[in-house]
PDB file of C-alpha atoms in Angstrom:
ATOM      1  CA  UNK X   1     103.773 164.168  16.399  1.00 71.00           C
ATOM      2  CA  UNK X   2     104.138 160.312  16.445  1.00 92.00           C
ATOM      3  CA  UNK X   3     108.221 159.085  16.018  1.00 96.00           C
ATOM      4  CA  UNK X   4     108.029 155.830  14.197  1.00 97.00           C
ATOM      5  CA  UNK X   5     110.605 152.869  14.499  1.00 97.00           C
ATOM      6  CA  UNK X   6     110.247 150.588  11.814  1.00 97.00           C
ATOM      7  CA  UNK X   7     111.145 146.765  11.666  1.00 96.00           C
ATOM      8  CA  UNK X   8     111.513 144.812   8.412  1.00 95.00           C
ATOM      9  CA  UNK X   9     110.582 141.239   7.833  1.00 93.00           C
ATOM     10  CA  UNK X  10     113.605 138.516   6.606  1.00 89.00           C
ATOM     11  CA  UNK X  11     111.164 137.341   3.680  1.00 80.00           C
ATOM     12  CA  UNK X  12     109.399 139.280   1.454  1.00 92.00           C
ATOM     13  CA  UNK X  13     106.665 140.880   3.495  1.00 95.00           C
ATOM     14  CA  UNK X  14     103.270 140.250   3.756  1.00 96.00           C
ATOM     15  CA  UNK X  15     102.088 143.393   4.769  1.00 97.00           C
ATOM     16  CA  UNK X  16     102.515 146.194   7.504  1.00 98.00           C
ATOM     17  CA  UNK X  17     101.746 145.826  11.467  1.00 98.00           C
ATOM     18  CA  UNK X  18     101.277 148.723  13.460  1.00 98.00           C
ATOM     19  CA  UNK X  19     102.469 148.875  16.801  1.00 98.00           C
ATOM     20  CA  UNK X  20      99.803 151.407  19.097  1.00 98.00           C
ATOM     21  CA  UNK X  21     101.275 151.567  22.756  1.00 98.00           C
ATOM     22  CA  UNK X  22      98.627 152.571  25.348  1.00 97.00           C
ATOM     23  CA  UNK X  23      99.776 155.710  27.317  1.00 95.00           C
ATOM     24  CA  UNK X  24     102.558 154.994  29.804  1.00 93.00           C
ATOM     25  CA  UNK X  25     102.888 151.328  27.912  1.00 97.00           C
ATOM     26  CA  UNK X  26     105.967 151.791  25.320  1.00 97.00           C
ATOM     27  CA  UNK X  27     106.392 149.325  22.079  1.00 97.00           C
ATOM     28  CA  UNK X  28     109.600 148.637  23.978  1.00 97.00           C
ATOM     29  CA  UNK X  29     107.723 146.815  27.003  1.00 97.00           C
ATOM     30  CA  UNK X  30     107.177 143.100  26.812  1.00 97.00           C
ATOM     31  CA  UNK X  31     103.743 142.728  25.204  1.00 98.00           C
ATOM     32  CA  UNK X  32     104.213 145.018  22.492  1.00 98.00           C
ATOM     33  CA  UNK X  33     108.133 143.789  21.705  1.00 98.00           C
ATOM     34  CA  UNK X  34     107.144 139.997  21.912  1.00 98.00           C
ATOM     35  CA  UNK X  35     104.097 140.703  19.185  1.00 98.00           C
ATOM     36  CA  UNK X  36     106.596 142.511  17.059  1.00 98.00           C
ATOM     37  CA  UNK X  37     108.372 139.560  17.140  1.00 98.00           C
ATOM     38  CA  UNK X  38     105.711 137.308  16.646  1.00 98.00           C
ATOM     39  CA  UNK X  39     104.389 139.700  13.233  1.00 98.00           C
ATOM     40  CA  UNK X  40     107.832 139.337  11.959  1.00 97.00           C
ATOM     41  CA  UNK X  41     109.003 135.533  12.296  1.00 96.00           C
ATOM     42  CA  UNK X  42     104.999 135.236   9.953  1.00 96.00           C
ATOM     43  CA  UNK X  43     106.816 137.848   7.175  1.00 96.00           C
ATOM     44  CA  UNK X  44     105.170 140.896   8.543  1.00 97.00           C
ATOM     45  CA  UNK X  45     107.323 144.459   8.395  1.00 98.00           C
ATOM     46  CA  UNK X  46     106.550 146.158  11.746  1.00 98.00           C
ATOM     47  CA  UNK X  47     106.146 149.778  12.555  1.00 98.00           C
ATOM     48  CA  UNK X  48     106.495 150.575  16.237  1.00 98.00           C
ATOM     49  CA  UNK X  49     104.645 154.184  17.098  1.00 98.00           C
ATOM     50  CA  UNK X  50     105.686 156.291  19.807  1.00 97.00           C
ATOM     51  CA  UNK X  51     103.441 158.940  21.236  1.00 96.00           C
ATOM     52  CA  UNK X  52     103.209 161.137  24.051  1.00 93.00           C
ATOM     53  CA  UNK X  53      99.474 161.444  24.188  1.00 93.00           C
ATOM     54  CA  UNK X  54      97.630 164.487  25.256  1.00 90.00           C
ATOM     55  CA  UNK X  55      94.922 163.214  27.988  1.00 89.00           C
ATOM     56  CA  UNK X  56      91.990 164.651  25.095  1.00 91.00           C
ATOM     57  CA  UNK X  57      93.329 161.967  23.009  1.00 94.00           C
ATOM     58  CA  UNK X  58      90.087 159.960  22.148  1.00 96.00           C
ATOM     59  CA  UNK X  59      89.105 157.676  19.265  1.00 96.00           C
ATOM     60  CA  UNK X  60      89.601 160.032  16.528  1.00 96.00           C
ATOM     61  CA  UNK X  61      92.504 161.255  17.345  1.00 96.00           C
ATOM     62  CA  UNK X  62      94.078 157.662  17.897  1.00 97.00           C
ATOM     63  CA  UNK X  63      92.744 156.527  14.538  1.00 97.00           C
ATOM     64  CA  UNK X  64      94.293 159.647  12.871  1.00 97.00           C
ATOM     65  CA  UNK X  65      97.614 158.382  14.341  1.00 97.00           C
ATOM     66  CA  UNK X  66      97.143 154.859  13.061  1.00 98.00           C
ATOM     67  CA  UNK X  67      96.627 156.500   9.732  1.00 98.00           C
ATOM     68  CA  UNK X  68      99.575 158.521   9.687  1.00 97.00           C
ATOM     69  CA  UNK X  69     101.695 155.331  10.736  1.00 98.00           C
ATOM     70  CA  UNK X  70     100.039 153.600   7.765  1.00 98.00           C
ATOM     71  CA  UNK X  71     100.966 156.340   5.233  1.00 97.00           C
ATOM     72  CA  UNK X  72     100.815 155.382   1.397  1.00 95.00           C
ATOM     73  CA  UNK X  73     101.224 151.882   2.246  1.00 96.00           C
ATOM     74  CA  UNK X  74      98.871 149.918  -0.445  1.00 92.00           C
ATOM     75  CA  UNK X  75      99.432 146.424   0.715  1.00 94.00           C
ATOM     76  CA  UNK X  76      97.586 144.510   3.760  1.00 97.00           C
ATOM     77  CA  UNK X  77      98.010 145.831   6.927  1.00 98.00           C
ATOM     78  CA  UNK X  78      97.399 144.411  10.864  1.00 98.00           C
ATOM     79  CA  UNK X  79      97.311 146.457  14.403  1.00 98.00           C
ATOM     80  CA  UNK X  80      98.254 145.538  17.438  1.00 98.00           C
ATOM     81  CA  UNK X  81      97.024 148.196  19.943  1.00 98.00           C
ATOM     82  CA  UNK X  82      97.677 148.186  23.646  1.00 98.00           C
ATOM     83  CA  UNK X  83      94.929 149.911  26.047  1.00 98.00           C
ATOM     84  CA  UNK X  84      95.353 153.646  24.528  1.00 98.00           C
ATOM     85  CA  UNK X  85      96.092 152.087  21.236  1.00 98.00           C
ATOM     86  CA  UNK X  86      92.684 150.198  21.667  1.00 98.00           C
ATOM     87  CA  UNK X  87      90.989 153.199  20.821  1.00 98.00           C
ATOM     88  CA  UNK X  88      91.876 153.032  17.295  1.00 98.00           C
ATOM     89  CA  UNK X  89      89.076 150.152  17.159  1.00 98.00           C
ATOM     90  CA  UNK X  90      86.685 152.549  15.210  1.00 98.00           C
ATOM     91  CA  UNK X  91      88.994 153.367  12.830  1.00 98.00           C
ATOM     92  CA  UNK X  92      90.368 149.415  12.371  1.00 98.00           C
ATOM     93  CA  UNK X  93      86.478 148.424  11.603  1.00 98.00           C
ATOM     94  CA  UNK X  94      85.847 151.411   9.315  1.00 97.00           C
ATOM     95  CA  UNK X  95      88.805 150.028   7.272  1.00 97.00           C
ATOM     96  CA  UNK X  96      88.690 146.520   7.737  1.00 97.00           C
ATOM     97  CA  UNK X  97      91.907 145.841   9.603  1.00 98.00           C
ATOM     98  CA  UNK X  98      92.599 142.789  11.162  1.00 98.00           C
ATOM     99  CA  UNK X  99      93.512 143.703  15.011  1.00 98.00           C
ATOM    100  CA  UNK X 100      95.115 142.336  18.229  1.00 98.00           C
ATOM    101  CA  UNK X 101      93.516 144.378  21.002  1.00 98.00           C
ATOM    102  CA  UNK X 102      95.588 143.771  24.178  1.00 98.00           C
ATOM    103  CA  UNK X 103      93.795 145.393  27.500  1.00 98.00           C
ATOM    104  CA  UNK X 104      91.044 146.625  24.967  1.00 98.00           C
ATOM    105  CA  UNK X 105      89.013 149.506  26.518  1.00 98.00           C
ATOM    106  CA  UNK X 106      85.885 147.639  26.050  1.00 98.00           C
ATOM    107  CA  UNK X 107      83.679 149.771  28.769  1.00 98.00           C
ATOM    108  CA  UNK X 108      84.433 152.942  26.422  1.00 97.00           C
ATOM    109  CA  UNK X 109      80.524 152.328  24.580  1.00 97.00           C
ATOM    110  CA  UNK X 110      83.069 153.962  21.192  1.00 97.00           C
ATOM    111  CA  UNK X 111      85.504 150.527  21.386  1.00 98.00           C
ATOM    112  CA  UNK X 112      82.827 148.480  21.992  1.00 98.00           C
ATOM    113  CA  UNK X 113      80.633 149.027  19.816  1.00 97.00           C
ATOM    114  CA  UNK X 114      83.395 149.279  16.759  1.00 98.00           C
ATOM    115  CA  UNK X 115      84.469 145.639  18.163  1.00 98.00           C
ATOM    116  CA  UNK X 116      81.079 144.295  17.639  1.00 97.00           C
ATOM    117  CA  UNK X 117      80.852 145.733  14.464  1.00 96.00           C
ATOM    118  CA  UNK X 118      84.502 145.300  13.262  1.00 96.00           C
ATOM    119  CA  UNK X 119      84.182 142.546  10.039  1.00 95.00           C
ATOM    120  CA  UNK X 120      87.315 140.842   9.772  1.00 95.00           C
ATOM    121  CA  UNK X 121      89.371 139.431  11.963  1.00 97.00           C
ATOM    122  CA  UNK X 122      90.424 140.089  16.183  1.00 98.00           C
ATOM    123  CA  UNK X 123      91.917 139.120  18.669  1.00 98.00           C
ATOM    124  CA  UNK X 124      90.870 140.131  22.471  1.00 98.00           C
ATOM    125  CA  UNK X 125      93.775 139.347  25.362  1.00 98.00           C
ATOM    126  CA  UNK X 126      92.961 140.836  28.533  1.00 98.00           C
ATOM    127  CA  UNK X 127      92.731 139.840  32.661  1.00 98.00           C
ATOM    128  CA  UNK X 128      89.771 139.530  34.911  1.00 98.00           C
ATOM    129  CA  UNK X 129      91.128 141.992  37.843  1.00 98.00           C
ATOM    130  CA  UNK X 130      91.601 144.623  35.144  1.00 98.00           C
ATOM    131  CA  UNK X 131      87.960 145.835  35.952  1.00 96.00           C
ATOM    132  CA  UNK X 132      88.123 149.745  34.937  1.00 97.00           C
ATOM    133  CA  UNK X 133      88.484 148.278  31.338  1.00 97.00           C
ATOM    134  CA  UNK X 134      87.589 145.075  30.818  1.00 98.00           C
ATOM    135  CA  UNK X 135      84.286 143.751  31.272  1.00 97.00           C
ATOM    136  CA  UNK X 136      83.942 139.558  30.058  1.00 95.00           C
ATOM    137  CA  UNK X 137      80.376 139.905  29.611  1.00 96.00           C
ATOM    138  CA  UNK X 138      80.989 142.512  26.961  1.00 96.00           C
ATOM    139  CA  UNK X 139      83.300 141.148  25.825  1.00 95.00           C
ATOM    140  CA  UNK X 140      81.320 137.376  24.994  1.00 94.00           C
ATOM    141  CA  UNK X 141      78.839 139.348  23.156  1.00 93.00           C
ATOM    142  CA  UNK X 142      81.837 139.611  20.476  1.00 96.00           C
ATOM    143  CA  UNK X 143      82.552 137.994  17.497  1.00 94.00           C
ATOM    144  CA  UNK X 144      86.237 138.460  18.210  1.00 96.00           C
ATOM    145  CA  UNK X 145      88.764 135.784  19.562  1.00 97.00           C
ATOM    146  CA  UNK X 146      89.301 136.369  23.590  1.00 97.00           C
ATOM    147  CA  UNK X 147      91.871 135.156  25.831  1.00 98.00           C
ATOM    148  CA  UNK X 148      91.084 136.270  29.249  1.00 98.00           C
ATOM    149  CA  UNK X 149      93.892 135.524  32.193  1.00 98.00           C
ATOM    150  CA  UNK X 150      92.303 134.905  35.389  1.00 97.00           C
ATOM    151  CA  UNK X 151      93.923 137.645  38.217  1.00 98.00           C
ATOM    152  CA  UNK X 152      95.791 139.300  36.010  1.00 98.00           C
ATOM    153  CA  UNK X 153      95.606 143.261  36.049  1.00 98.00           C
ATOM    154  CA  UNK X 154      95.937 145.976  33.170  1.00 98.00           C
ATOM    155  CA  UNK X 155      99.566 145.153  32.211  1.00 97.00           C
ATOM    156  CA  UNK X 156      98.573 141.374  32.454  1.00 98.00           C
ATOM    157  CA  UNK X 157     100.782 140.921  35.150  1.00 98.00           C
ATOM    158  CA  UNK X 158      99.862 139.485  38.906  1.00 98.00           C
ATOM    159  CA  UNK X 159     101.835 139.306  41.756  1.00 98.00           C
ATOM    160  CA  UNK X 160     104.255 136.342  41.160  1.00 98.00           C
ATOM    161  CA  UNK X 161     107.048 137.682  38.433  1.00 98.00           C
ATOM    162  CA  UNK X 162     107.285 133.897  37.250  1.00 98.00           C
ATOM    163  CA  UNK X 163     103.508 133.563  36.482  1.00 98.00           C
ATOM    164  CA  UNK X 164     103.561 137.212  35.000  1.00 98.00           C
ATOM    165  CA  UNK X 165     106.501 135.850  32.667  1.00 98.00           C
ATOM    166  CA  UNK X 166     104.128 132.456  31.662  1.00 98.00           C
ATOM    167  CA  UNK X 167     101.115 134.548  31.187  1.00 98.00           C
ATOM    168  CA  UNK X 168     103.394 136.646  28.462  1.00 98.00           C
ATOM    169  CA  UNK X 169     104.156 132.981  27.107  1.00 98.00           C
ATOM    170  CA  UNK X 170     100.716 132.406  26.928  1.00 98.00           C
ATOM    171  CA  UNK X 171      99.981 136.096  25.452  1.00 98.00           C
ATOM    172  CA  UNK X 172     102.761 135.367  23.030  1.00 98.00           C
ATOM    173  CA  UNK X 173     101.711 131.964  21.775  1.00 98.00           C
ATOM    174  CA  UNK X 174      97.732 133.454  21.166  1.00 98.00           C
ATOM    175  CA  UNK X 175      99.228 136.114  19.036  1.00 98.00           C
ATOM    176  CA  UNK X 176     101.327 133.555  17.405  1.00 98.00           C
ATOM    177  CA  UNK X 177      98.351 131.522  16.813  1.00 97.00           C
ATOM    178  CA  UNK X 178      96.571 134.364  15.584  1.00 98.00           C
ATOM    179  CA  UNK X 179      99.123 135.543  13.065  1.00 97.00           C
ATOM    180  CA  UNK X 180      99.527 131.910  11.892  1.00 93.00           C
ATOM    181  CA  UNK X 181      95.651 131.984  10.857  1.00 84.00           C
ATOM    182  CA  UNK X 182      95.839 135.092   8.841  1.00 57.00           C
ATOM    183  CA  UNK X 183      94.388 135.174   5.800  1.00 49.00           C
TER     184      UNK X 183
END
């Protein structure tokens, strides 16, 4: 069972973000905190998720878990899923939530094709040496937004710790950008 850690907005809110972690990537580690901060400072309450995922774990059982962290709530609602979390894609397009997919699982044919098909809004941030998930010629076949980081790796990181922090800058200011063109 999912533990849920739950943020609230200064102003009244615009809606709920949920917080998917991949599996050894915590809401508590820099991409997922900095996006949390980015949904709130645009009036969005945040709900963080934390999981300890069974390895069977596959599409439906991640969008059961993104429905249990949206509950009864009636207003709009966002995701931002990390790797794991990506595989809540299916569920995101059957219910039209807008998504931030960060190290999306795109060569999983499931989160692909629910990417393609997903009608609102989405936005795609991963790095071209993260080659056992990404793929960039999937990914251009998208409709989504994509921000791809040249040599950086699954946790969008490379070897220099100063370009790994300006690359979360950069992650930081799409998702920014993104939230800032919500409708």
């Amino acid at each position: 069972m999912a533990e849920y850690a739950d943020w609230q907005a200064p102003a009244p809110s615009r809606g709920l973000v949920i917080l998917l972690p991949g599996a050894a990537y915590t809401c508590q580690m820099p991409l997922l905190h900095f996006a949390a901060l980015v949904a709130i400072s645009h009036d969005w309450d945040v709900r963080a998720v934390d999981w300890t995922p069974a390895e069977h774990w596959g599409t439906e059982q991640i969008g059961l878990e993104l429905a249990a962290a949206i509950g009864d709530h009636e207003g709009p609602v966002r995701v931002v899923g990390k790797s794991l979390g990506t595989l809540a894609a299916p569920y995101a397009a059957e219910h039209r939530i807008d998504a931030v997919w960060l190290t999306p699982l795109v060569k999983m044919p499931a989160v692909a094709r629910a990417i393609a098909d997903h009608p609102g809004r989405q936005l795609l941030i991963a790095g071209t040496d993260d080659t056992d998930t990404w793929d960039s010629g999937i990914a251009a076949a998208f409709s989504a937004e994509v921000l791809e980081i040249a040599g950086a790796d699954h946790g969008l990181r490379v070897a220099d710790p100063v370009r790994t922090a300006e690359i979360h800058v950069e992650v930081t200011r799409a998702i920014d950008g993104w939230f800032g063109g919500a409708r």
